[in-house]
mmCIF file of C-alpha atoms in Angstrom:
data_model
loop_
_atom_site.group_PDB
_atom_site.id
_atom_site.type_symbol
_atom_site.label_atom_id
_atom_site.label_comp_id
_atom_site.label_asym_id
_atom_site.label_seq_id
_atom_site.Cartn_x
_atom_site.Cartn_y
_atom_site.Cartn_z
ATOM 1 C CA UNK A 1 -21.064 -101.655 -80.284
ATOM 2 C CA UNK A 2 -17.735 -102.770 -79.042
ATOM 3 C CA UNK A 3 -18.364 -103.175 -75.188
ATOM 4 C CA UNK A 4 -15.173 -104.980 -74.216
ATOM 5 C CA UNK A 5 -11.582 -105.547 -75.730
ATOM 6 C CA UNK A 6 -8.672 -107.175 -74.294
ATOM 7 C CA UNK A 7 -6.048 -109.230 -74.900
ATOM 8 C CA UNK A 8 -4.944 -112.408 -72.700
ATOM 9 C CA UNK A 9 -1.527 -113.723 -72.158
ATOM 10 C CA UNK A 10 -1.434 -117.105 -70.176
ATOM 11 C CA UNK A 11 -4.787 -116.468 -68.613
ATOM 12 C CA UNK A 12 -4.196 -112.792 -67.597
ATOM 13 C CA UNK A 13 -5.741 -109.667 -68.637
ATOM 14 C CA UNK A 14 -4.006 -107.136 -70.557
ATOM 15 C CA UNK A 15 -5.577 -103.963 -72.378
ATOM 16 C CA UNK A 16 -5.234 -104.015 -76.288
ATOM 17 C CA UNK A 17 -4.162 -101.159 -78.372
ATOM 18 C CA UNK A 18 -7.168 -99.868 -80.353
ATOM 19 C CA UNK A 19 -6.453 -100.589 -83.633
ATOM 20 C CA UNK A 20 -7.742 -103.767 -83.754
ATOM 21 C CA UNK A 21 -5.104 -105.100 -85.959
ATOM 22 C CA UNK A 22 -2.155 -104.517 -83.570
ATOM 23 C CA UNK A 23 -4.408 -106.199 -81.158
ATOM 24 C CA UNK A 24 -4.306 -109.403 -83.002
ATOM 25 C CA UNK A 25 -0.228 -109.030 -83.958
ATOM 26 C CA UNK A 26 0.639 -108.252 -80.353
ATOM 27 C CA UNK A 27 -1.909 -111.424 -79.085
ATOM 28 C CA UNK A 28 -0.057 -113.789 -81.740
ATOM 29 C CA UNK A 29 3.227 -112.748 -80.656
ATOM 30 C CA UNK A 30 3.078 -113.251 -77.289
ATOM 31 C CA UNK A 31 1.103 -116.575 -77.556
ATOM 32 C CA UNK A 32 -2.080 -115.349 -76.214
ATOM 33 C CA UNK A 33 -5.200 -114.371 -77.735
ATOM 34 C CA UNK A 34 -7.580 -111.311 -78.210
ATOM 35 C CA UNK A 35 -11.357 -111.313 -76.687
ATOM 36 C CA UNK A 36 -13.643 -108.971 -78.021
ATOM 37 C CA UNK A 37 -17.052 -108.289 -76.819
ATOM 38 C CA UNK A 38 -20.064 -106.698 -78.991
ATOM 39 C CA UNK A 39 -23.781 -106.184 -78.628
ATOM 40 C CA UNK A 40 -25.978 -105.907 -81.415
ATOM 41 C CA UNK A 41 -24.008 -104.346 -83.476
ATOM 42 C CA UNK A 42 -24.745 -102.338 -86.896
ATOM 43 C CA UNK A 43 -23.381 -103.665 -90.146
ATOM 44 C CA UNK A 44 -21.066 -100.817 -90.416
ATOM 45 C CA UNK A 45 -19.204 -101.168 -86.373
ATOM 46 C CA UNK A 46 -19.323 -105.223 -87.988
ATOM 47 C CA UNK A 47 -17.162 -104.553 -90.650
ATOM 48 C CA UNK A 48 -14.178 -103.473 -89.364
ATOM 49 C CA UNK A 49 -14.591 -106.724 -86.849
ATOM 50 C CA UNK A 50 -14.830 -108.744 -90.376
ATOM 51 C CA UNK A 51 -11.978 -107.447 -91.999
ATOM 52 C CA UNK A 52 -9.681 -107.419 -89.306
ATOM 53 C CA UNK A 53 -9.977 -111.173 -88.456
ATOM 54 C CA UNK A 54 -11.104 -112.271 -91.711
ATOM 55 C CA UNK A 55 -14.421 -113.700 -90.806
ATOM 56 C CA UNK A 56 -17.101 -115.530 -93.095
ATOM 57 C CA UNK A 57 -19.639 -113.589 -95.036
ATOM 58 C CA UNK A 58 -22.144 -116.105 -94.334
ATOM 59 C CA UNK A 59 -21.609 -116.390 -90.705
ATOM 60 C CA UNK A 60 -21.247 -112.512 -90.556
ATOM 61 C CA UNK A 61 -24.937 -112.235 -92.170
ATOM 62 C CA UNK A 62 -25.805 -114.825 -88.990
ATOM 63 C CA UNK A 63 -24.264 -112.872 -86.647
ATOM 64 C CA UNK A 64 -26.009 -109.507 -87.599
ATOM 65 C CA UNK A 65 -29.443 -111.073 -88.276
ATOM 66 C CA UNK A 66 -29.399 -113.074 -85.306
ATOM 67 C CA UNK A 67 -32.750 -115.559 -85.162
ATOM 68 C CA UNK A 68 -30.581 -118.608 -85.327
ATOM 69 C CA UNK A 69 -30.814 -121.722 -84.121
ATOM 70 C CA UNK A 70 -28.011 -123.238 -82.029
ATOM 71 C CA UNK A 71 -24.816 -124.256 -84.201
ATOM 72 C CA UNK A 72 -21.398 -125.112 -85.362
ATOM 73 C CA UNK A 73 -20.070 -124.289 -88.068
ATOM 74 C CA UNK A 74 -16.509 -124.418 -89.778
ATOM 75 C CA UNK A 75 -14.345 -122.324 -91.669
ATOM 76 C CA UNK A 76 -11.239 -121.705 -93.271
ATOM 77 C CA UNK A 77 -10.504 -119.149 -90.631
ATOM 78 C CA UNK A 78 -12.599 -119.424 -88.343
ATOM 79 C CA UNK A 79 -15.317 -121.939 -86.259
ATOM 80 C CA UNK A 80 -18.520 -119.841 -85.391
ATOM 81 C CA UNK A 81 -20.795 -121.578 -82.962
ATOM 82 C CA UNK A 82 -24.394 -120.149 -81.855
ATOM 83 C CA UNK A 83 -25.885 -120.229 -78.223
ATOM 84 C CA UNK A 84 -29.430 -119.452 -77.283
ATOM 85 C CA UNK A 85 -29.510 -118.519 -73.254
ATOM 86 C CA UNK A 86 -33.056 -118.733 -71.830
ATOM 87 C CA UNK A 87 -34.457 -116.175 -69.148
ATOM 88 C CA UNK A 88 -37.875 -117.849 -67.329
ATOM 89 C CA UNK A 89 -39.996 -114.659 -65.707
ATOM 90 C CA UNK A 90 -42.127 -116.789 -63.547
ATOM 91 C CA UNK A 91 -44.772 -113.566 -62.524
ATOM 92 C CA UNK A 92 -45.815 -113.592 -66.295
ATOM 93 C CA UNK A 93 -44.907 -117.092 -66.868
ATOM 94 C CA UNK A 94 -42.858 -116.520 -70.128
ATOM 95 C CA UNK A 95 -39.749 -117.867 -71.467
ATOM 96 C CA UNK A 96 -37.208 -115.233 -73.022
ATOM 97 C CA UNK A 97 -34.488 -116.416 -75.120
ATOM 98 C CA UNK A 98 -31.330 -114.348 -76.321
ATOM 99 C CA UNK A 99 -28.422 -114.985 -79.158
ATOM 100 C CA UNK A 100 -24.496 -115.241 -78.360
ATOM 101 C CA UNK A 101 -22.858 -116.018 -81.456
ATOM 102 C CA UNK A 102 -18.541 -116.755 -81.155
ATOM 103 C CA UNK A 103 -16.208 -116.586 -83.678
ATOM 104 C CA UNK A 104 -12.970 -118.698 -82.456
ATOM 105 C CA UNK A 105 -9.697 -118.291 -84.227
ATOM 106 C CA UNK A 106 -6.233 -119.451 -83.465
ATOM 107 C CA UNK A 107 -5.399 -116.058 -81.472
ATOM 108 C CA UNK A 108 -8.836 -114.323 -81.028
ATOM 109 C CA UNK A 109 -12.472 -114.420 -79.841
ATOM 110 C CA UNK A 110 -15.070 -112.535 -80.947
ATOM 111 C CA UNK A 111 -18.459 -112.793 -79.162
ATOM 112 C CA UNK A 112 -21.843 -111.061 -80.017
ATOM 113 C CA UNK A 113 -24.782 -111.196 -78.096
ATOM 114 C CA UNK A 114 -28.376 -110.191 -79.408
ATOM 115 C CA UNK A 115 -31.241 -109.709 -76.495
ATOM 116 C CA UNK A 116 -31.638 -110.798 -72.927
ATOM 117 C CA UNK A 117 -30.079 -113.559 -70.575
ATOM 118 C CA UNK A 118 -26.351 -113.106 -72.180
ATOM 119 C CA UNK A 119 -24.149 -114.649 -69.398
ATOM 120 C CA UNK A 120 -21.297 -112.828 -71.267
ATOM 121 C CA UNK A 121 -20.093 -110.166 -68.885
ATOM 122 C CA UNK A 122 -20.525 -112.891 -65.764
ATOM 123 C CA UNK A 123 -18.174 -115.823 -67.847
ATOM 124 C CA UNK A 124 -15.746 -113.048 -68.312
ATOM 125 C CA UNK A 125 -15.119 -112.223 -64.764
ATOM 126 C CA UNK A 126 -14.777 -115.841 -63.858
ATOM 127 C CA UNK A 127 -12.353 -116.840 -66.045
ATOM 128 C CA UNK A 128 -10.783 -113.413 -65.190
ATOM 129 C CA UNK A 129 -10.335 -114.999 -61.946
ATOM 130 C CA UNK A 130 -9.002 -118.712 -63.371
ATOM 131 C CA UNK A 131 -5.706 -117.973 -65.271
ATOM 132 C CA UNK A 132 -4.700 -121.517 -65.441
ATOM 133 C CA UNK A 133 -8.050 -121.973 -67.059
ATOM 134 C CA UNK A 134 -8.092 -118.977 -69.418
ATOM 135 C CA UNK A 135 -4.668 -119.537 -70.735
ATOM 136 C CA UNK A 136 -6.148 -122.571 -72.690
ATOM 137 C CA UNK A 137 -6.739 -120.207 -75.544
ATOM 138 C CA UNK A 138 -9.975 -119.871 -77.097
ATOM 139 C CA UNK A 139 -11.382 -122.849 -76.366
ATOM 140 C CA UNK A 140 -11.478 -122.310 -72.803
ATOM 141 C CA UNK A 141 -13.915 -119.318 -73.460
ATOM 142 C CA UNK A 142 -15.996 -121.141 -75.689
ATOM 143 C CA UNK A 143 -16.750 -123.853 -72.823
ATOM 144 C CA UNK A 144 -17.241 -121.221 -70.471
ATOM 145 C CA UNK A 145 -19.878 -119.232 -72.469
ATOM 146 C CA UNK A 146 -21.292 -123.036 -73.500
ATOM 147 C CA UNK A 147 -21.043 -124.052 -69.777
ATOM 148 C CA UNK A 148 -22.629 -121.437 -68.237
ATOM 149 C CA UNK A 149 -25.559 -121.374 -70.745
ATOM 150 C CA UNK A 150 -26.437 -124.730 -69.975
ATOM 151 C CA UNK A 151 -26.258 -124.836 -66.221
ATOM 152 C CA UNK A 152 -28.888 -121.840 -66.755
ATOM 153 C CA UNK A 153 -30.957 -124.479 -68.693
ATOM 154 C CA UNK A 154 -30.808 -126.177 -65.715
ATOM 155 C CA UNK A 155 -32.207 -123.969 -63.694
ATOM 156 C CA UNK A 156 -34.596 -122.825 -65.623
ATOM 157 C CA UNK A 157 -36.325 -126.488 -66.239
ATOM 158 C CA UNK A 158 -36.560 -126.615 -62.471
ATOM 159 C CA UNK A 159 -38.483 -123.504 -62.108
ATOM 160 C CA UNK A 160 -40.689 -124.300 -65.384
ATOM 161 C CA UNK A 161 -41.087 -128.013 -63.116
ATOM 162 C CA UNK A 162 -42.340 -125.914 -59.900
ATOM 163 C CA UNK A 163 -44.882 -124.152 -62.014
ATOM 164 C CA UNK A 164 -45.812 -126.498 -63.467
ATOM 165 C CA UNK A 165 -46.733 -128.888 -60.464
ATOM 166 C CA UNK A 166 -48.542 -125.885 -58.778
ATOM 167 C CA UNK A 167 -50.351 -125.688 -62.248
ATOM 168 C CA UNK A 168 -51.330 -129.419 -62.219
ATOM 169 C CA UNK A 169 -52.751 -128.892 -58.681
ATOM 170 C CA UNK A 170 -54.722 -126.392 -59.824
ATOM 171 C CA UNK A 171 -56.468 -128.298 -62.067
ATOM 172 C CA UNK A 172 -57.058 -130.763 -60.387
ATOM 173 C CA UNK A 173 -58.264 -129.143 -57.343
ATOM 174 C CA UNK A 174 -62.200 -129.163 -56.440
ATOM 175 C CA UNK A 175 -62.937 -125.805 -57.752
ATOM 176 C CA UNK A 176 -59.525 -124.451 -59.488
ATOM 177 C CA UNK A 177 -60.305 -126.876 -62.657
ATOM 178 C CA UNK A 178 -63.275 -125.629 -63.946
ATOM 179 C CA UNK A 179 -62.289 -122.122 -64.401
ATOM 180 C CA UNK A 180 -62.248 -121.231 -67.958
ATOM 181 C CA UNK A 181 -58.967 -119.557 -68.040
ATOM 182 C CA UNK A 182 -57.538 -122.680 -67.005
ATOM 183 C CA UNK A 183 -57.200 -124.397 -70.579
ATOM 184 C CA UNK A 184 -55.778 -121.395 -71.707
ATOM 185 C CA UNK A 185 -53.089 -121.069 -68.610
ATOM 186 C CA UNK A 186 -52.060 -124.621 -69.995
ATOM 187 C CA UNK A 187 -51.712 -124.343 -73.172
ATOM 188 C CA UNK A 188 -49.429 -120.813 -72.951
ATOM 189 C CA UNK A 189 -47.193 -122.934 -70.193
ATOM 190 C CA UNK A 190 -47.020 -125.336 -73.348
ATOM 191 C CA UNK A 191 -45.766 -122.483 -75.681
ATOM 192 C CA UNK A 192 -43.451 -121.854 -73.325
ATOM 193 C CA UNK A 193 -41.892 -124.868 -73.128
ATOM 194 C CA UNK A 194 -41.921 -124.842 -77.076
ATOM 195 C CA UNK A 195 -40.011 -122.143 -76.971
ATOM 196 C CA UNK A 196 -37.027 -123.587 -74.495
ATOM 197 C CA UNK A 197 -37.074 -126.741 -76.543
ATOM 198 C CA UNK A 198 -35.742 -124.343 -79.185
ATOM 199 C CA UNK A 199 -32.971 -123.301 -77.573
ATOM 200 C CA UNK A 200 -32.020 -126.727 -75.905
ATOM 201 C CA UNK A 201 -32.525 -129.177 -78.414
ATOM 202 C CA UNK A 202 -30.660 -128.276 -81.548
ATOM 203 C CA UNK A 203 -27.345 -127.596 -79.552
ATOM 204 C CA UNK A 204 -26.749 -131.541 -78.883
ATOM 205 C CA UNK A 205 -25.278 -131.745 -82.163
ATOM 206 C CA UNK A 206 -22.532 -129.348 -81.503
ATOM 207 C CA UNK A 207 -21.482 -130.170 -78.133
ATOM 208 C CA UNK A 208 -21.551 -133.519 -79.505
ATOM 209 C CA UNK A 209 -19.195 -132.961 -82.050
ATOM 210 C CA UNK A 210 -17.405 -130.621 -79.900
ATOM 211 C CA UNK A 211 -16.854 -133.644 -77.236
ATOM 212 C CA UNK A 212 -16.283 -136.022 -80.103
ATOM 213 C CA UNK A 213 -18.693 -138.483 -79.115
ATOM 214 C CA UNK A 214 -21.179 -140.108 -81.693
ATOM 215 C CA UNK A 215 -21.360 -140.102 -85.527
ATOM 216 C CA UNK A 216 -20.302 -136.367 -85.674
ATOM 217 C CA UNK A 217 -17.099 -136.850 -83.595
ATOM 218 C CA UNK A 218 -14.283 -135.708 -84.400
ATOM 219 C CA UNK A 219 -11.617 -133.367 -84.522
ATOM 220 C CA UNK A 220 -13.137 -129.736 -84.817
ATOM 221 C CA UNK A 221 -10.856 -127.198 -85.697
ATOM 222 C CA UNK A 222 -9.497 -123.992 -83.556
ATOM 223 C CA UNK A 223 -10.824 -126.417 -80.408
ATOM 224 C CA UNK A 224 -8.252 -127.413 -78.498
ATOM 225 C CA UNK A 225 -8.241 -131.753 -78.252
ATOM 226 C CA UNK A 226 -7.627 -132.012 -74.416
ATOM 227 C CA UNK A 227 -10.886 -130.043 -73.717
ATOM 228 C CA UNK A 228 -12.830 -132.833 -75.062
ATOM 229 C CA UNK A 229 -13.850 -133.959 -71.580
ATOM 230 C CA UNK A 230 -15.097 -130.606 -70.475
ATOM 231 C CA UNK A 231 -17.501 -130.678 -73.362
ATOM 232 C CA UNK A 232 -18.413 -134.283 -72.696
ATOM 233 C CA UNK A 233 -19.555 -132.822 -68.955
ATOM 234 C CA UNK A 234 -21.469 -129.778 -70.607
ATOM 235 C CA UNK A 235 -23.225 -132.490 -73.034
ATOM 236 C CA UNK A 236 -24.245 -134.278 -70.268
ATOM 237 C CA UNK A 237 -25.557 -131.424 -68.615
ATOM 238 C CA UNK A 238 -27.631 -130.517 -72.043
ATOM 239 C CA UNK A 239 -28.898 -134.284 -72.053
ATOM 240 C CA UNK A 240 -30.104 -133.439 -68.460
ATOM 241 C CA UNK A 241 -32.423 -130.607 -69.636
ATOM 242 C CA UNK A 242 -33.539 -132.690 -73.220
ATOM 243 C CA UNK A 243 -34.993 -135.359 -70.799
ATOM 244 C CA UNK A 244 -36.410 -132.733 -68.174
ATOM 245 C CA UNK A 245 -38.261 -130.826 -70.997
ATOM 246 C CA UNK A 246 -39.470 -133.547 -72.637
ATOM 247 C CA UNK A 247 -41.265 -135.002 -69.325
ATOM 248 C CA UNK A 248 -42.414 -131.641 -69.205
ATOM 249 C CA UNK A 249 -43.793 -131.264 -72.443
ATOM 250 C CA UNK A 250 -45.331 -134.576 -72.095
ATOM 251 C CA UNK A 251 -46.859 -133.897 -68.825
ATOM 252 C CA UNK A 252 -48.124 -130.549 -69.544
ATOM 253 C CA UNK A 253 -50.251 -132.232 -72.618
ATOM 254 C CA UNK A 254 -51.450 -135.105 -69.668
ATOM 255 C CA UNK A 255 -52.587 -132.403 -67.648
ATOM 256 C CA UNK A 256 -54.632 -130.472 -70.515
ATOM 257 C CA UNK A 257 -56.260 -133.910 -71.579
ATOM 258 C CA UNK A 258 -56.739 -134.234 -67.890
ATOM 259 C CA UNK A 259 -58.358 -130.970 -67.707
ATOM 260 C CA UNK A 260 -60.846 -131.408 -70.806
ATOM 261 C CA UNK A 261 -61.596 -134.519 -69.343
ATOM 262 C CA UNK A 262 -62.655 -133.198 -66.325
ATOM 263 C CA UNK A 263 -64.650 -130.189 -67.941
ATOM 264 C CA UNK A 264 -66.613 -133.104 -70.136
ATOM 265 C CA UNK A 265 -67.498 -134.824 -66.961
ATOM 266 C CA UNK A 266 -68.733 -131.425 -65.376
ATOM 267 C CA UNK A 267 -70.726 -130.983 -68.778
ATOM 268 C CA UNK A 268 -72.305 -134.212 -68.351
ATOM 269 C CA UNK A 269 -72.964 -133.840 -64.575
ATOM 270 C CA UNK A 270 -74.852 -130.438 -65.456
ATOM 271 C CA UNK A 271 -76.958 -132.360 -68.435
ATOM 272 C CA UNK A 272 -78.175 -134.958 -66.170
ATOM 273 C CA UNK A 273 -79.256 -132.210 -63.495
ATOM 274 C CA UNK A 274 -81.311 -130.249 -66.475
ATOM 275 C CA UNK A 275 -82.638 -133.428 -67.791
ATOM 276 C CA UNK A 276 -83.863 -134.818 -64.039
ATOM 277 C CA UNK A 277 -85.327 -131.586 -63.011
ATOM 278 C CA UNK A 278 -86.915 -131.357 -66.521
ATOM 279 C CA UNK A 279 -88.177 -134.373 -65.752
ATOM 280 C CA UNK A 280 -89.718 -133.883 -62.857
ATOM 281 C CA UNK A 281 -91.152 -130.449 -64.674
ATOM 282 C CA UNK A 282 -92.610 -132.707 -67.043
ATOM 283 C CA UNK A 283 -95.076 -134.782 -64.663
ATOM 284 C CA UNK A 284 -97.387 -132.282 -63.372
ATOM 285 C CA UNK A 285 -97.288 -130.606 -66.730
ATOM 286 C CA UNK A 286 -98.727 -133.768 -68.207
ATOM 287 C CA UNK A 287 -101.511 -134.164 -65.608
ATOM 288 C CA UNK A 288 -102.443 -130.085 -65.815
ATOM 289 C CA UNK A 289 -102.544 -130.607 -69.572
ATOM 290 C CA UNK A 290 -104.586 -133.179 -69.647
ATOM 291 C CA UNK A 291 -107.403 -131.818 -67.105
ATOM 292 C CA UNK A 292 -107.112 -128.871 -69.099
ATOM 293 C CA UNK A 293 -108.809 -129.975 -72.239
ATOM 294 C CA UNK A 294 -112.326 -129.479 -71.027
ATOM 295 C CA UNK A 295 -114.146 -132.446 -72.217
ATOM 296 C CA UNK A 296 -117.813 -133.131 -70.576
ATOM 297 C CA UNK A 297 -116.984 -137.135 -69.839
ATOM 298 C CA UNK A 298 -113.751 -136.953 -67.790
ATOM 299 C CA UNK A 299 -112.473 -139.101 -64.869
ATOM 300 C CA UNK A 300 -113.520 -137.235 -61.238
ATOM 301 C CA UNK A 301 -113.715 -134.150 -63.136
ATOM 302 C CA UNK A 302 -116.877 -133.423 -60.877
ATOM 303 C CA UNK A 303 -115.538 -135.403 -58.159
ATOM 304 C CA UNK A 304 -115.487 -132.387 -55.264
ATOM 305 C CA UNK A 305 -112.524 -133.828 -54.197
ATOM 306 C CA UNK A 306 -110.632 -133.794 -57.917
ATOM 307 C CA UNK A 307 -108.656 -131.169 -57.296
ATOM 308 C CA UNK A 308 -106.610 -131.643 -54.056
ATOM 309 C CA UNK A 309 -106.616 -135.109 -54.856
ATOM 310 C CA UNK A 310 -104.625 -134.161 -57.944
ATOM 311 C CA UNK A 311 -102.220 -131.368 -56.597
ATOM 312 C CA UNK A 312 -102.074 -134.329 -54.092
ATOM 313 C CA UNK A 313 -100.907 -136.850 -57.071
ATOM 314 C CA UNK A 314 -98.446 -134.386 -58.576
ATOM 315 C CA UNK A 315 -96.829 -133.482 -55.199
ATOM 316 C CA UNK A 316 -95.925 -137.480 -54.194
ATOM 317 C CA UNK A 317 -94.869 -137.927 -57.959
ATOM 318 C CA UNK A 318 -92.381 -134.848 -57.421
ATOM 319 C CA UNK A 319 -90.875 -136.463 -54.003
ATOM 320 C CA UNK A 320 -90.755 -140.334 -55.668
ATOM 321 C CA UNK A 321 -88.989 -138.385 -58.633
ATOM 322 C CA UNK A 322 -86.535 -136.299 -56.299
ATOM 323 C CA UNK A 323 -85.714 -139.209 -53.973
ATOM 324 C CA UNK A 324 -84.780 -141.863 -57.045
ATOM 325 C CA UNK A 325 -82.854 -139.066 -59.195
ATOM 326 C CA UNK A 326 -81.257 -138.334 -56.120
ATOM 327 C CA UNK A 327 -80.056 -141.974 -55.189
ATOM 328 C CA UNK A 328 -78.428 -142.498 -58.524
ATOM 329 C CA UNK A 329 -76.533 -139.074 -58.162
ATOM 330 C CA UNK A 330 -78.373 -137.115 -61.003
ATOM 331 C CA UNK A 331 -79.250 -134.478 -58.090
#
């Protein structure tokens, strides 16, 4: 569905006629440009979108089907660039990620968001309030919507960073690392970071080439020239994240090797305690088995003091046992 329409003339707002036609005429005339705002739309309220501004078929198909990754691409009439905003819910410890897809032209914007975390509505309000920015044209809404995204990215690695450090101090606390939802805790805090690497990574290529640095650089078309450096800034900002989620990822796979690590030491703690009290088991079972077998010619089997002398035997065998087990720490 349509949620917002309106057309700008040198950065101010003005309300479109309906027919979304006009809309474009009376934006080209007056050397502004039309915005229009959709959310998950149907193929049918799409259609009069695509004829109107002429807009691919294959980046039409993108925009309805959304699961994209982050990209740029170019066409005769238009440049159509995909975003992936993250949301971070640190209660269930999940990372959300929605779709806003733009279609630039030389006198019109068309954005469509799929899912959660759209900074959309918020990018339109500010640049309501920045004329001098908005009348740029189209490309100032572009690097507004890409801008805003990745600050998000931003703040979303530091939160993912705070979890995980209370994370890491869980496992390696005294008691905290041996609980057996631990290893599973860790390894879901590495799906989520998965998932944000999704969004983040892929998109260096198009700010790239939209800040014409690198192989791809260049001169993209419906981008205006002179906001190179403003893309160059939002690049940087991306580059910020790539390096902050990477540590992370890298981390995160420390501290599950560190955790397995520790859960094999407990393991082998634990074996040496059943093997030294086995041991010790084992002594008087020896002795009682072998006074046991009942033959006539034994030694001090008639002895009257055989018997304590024996429990006597067993019991300073136990306490030799006990004391050297326990000075090399298997007790």
């Amino acid at each position: 569905m349509i949620v917002d329409c309106a057309i700008y003339r040198e950065g101010h707002r003005s309300e479109g006629p309906e027919d979304l036609s006009d809309a474009l005429d009376e934006a080209r005339s007056a050397g502004g440009f039309v915005w229009i705002g959709l959310h998950e739309p149907t193929e049918k309220e799409f259609d009069l979108v695509t004829r109107e501004f002429g807009l691919h078929a294959l980046a039409v198909e993108d925009a309805l089907k959304a699961h994209q990754r982050p990209k740029l691409e170019v066409y005769d009439d238009s440049l159509f660039v995909v975003l992936k905003p993250v949301v971070y819910e640190p209660q269930s410890d999940t990372v959300s990620t929605g779709e806003v897809m733009l279609f630039l032209g030389d006198a019109f914007v068309v954005t469509v968001r799929h899912g959660v975390g759209s900074p959309l509505k918020a990018v339109r309000e500010r640049l309501e309030q920045e004329p001098q920015l908005l009348g740029k044209g189209p490309t100032s809404v572009l690097y507004a919507v890409a801008d805003a995204v990745v600050d998000h990215y931003l703040e979303v690695a530091t939160e993912l960073a705070t979890d995980l450090e209370e994370l890491e101090a869980e496992v390696f606390s005294p008691d905290g690392g041996g609980s057996r939802h631990t290893a599973s805790r860790i390894y879901t805090f590495k799906r989520q970071i998965l998932e944000f690497r999704r969004a983040t990574v892929p998109l260096s290529m198009p700010l790239t080439r939209l800040a014409g640095v690198g192989a791809y650089g260049g001169t993209v078309p419906f981008v205006n020239d002179r906001a190179r450096p403003f893309f160059r800034d939002v690049n940087d900002h991306l580059a910020r994240v790539n390096e902050s989620v990477e540590g992370l990822d890298r981390l995160v796979s420390d501290v599950l090797s560190a955790h397995l690590a520790q859960m094999s030491v407990r393991q082998n703690d634990d074996m040496r305690k059943i093997s030294a009290w086995a041991a010790m088991a084992a002594v008087p079972t020896m002795i009682a088995g072998i006074y046991g077998m009942n033959f006539d010619h034994m030694p001090e089997l008639h002895w009257v003091w055989a018997y304590p002398a024996v429990i006597a035997l067993m019991g300073v065998l136990e306490v030799l046992l006990y004391r050297l087990f326990k000075r090399r720490g298997w007790l």
